[in-house]
Amino acid sequence: MSIFENLDWMIYGIAIGLFVPLTLIIGNKLFGLSSSLIHLCSLVIPKKISVNLLNYDFKEHKWKFYFVLGIILGGFIASNYFSAGEINFLPEEYYSLTGLVKLFIGGLLVGFGTRYANGCTSGHSITGLALLQKSSLAATVSFFIGGLIFTFINYFVL
């Protein structure tokens, strides 16, 4: 197998499955990218406002910053140095005004859903389900239903 070929889906599943106990072993009970946004906001917002508004301890959760940085850096390295061909950032249809509107509306819906569900797909679907939380099961089912509805609307209505 070449490094430029896709790995089997089972390898990714096992890696994600091992990540949950790892986060519990190192003392973190919650894992998700949406909670990392609070961390990034605490870096940008002035300290007086950040401490009162977010009630967030930067030093306790600094691993979240490095995790997001690793995702970005890993994606860059993989797409530029370990890909067999050219990788487009987005499909061609999104480089138009209609495509930008779709991305904007999709971003708003994802942001609203993440806030409404009190977490993102990685937090609920990976960590929450692993911890057998009923709210995470409801959120995960809702994420999938919402994705199916949007896919139907995007391809058959718009």
CSV table of C-alpha atoms in Angstrom, one decimal:
chain,number,residue,atom,x,y,z
A,1,MET,CA,0.0,0.0,0.0
A,2,SER,CA,1.3,3.4,-1.0
A,3,ILE,CA,1.1,6.4,1.4
A,4,PHE,CA,-0.9,8.2,-1.4
A,5,GLU,CA,-3.7,5.6,-1.3
A,6,ASN,CA,-6.7,6.0,1.0
A,7,LEU,CA,-6.5,4.0,4.2
A,8,ASP,CA,-9.3,1.6,5.1
A,9,TRP,CA,-12.2,3.1,7.0
A,10,MET,CA,-11.7,0.7,9.8
A,11,ILE,CA,-8.3,2.2,10.6
A,12,TYR,CA,-9.9,5.6,11.0
A,13,GLY,CA,-12.7,4.2,13.2
A,14,ILE,CA,-10.2,2.4,15.5
A,15,ALA,CA,-8.1,5.6,15.8
A,16,ILE,CA,-11.2,7.7,16.7
A,17,GLY,CA,-12.3,4.9,19.1
A,18,LEU,CA,-9.0,4.9,20.9
A,19,PHE,CA,-9.0,8.7,21.2
A,20,VAL,CA,-12.0,8.7,23.6
A,21,PRO,CA,-10.3,6.7,26.3
A,22,LEU,CA,-7.1,8.7,25.8
A,23,THR,CA,-8.9,11.9,26.5
A,24,LEU,CA,-10.5,10.4,29.6
A,25,ILE,CA,-7.1,9.1,30.8
A,26,ILE,CA,-5.5,12.5,30.5
A,27,GLY,CA,-8.3,14.0,32.5
A,28,ASN,CA,-10.6,15.6,30.0
A,29,LYS,CA,-14.2,14.5,30.0
A,30,LEU,CA,-15.4,16.6,27.0
A,31,PHE,CA,-14.0,16.4,23.5
A,32,GLY,CA,-15.3,18.4,20.7
A,33,LEU,CA,-14.3,21.1,18.3
A,34,SER,CA,-17.1,23.5,19.3
A,35,SER,CA,-15.7,23.7,22.8
A,36,SER,CA,-12.3,24.7,21.2
A,37,LEU,CA,-14.0,27.8,19.8
A,38,ILE,CA,-14.4,29.1,23.4
A,39,HIS,CA,-10.7,28.6,23.8
A,40,LEU,CA,-9.9,30.6,20.6
A,41,CYS,CA,-12.3,33.3,21.7
A,42,SER,CA,-10.6,33.6,25.1
A,43,LEU,CA,-7.3,34.2,23.1
A,44,VAL,CA,-8.8,37.1,21.1
A,45,ILE,CA,-11.2,38.8,23.6
A,46,PRO,CA,-9.5,41.1,26.1
A,47,LYS,CA,-8.8,39.4,29.4
A,48,LYS,CA,-11.2,41.6,31.5
A,49,ILE,CA,-14.1,40.7,29.2
A,50,SER,CA,-13.0,37.1,28.6
A,51,VAL,CA,-12.8,36.1,32.3
A,52,ASN,CA,-16.2,37.6,33.1
A,53,LEU,CA,-18.0,36.7,29.9
A,54,LEU,CA,-16.7,33.2,29.3
A,55,ASN,CA,-15.6,32.2,32.8
A,56,TYR,CA,-13.0,30.2,31.1
A,57,ASP,CA,-9.5,29.1,32.3
A,58,PHE,CA,-7.2,29.2,29.3
A,59,LYS,CA,-4.4,27.2,31.0
A,60,GLU,CA,-6.5,24.3,32.0
A,61,HIS,CA,-7.8,23.7,28.4
A,62,LYS,CA,-4.8,24.8,26.4
A,63,TRP,CA,-4.6,21.3,24.7
A,64,LYS,CA,-7.7,22.3,22.7
A,65,PHE,CA,-5.8,25.0,21.0
A,66,TYR,CA,-3.0,22.6,20.0
A,67,PHE,CA,-5.6,20.1,18.9
A,68,VAL,CA,-7.2,22.5,16.5
A,69,LEU,CA,-3.8,23.7,15.3
A,70,GLY,CA,-2.9,20.1,14.7
A,71,ILE,CA,-6.0,19.5,12.6
A,72,ILE,CA,-5.2,22.5,10.4
A,73,LEU,CA,-1.5,21.7,10.1
A,74,GLY,CA,-2.3,18.0,9.4
A,75,GLY,CA,-4.8,18.9,6.7
A,76,PHE,CA,-2.3,21.2,5.1
A,77,ILE,CA,0.6,18.7,5.2
A,78,ALA,CA,-1.6,15.8,3.9
A,79,SER,CA,-3.1,17.8,1.0
A,80,ASN,CA,0.2,19.3,-0.1
A,81,TYR,CA,2.7,16.5,0.5
A,82,PHE,CA,0.8,13.2,0.7
A,83,SER,CA,-1.8,13.5,-2.0
A,84,ALA,CA,-1.6,11.7,-5.3
A,85,GLY,CA,-3.2,14.5,-7.2
A,86,GLU,CA,-4.6,18.0,-6.9
A,87,ILE,CA,-7.0,18.5,-4.1
A,88,ASN,CA,-9.6,21.3,-4.4
A,89,PHE,CA,-10.6,23.2,-1.2
A,90,LEU,CA,-14.2,23.2,-2.3
A,91,PRO,CA,-16.2,21.8,-5.3
A,92,GLU,CA,-16.3,24.2,-8.2
A,93,GLU,CA,-20.0,25.1,-7.7
A,94,TYR,CA,-19.2,26.9,-4.4
A,95,TYR,CA,-17.0,29.5,-6.2
A,96,SER,CA,-20.1,31.4,-7.3
A,97,LEU,CA,-22.5,33.8,-5.6
A,98,THR,CA,-25.1,31.0,-5.2
A,99,GLY,CA,-22.4,28.7,-3.7
A,100,LEU,CA,-21.2,31.4,-1.3
A,101,VAL,CA,-24.8,32.0,-0.1
A,102,LYS,CA,-25.2,28.2,0.4
A,103,LEU,CA,-22.0,28.1,2.5
A,104,PHE,CA,-23.1,31.1,4.5
A,105,ILE,CA,-26.6,29.7,5.3
A,106,GLY,CA,-25.0,26.3,6.0
A,107,GLY,CA,-22.6,27.9,8.4
A,108,LEU,CA,-25.4,29.7,10.2
A,109,LEU,CA,-27.4,26.5,10.5
A,110,VAL,CA,-24.4,24.5,11.8
A,111,GLY,CA,-23.6,27.2,14.3
A,112,PHE,CA,-27.2,27.4,15.5
A,113,GLY,CA,-27.4,23.6,15.7
A,114,THR,CA,-24.2,23.4,17.6
A,115,ARG,CA,-25.3,26.0,20.1
A,116,TYR,CA,-28.8,24.6,20.4
A,117,ALA,CA,-27.5,21.0,21.0
A,118,ASN,CA,-24.9,22.3,23.4
A,119,GLY,CA,-22.1,20.6,21.4
A,120,CYS,CA,-20.9,19.6,17.9
A,121,THR,CA,-21.0,16.3,16.1
A,122,SER,CA,-17.6,15.2,17.4
A,123,GLY,CA,-18.5,16.0,21.0
A,124,HIS,CA,-21.9,14.3,20.9
A,125,SER,CA,-21.3,11.5,18.4
A,126,ILE,CA,-17.9,10.4,19.6
A,127,THR,CA,-17.5,11.3,23.2
A,128,GLY,CA,-21.2,11.6,24.2
A,129,LEU,CA,-22.2,8.2,22.7
A,130,ALA,CA,-19.1,6.6,24.1
A,131,LEU,CA,-20.2,7.8,27.6
A,132,LEU,CA,-23.8,6.5,26.9
A,133,GLN,CA,-25.4,10.0,27.2
A,134,LYS,CA,-29.0,10.0,26.0
A,135,SER,CA,-28.8,13.7,25.0
A,136,SER,CA,-25.9,12.8,22.7
A,137,LEU,CA,-27.9,10.0,21.1
A,138,ALA,CA,-30.7,12.5,20.4
A,139,ALA,CA,-28.3,15.1,19.1
A,140,THR,CA,-26.6,12.6,16.8
A,141,VAL,CA,-29.8,11.4,15.4
A,142,SER,CA,-30.9,15.0,14.9
A,143,PHE,CA,-27.6,15.8,13.1
A,144,PHE,CA,-28.1,13.0,10.7
A,145,ILE,CA,-31.7,13.9,10.0
A,146,GLY,CA,-30.8,17.5,9.4
A,147,GLY,CA,-28.0,16.5,7.1
A,148,LEU,CA,-30.3,14.3,5.1
A,149,ILE,CA,-32.9,17.1,4.8
A,150,PHE,CA,-30.4,19.6,3.7
A,151,THR,CA,-28.9,17.2,1.2
A,152,PHE,CA,-32.3,16.6,-0.3
A,153,ILE,CA,-33.1,20.3,-0.5
A,154,ASN,CA,-29.6,21.2,-1.9
A,155,TYR,CA,-29.8,18.6,-4.7
A,156,PHE,CA,-33.5,18.5,-5.6
A,157,VAL,CA,-34.9,21.9,-4.7
A,158,LEU,CA,-32.1,24.4,-5.1
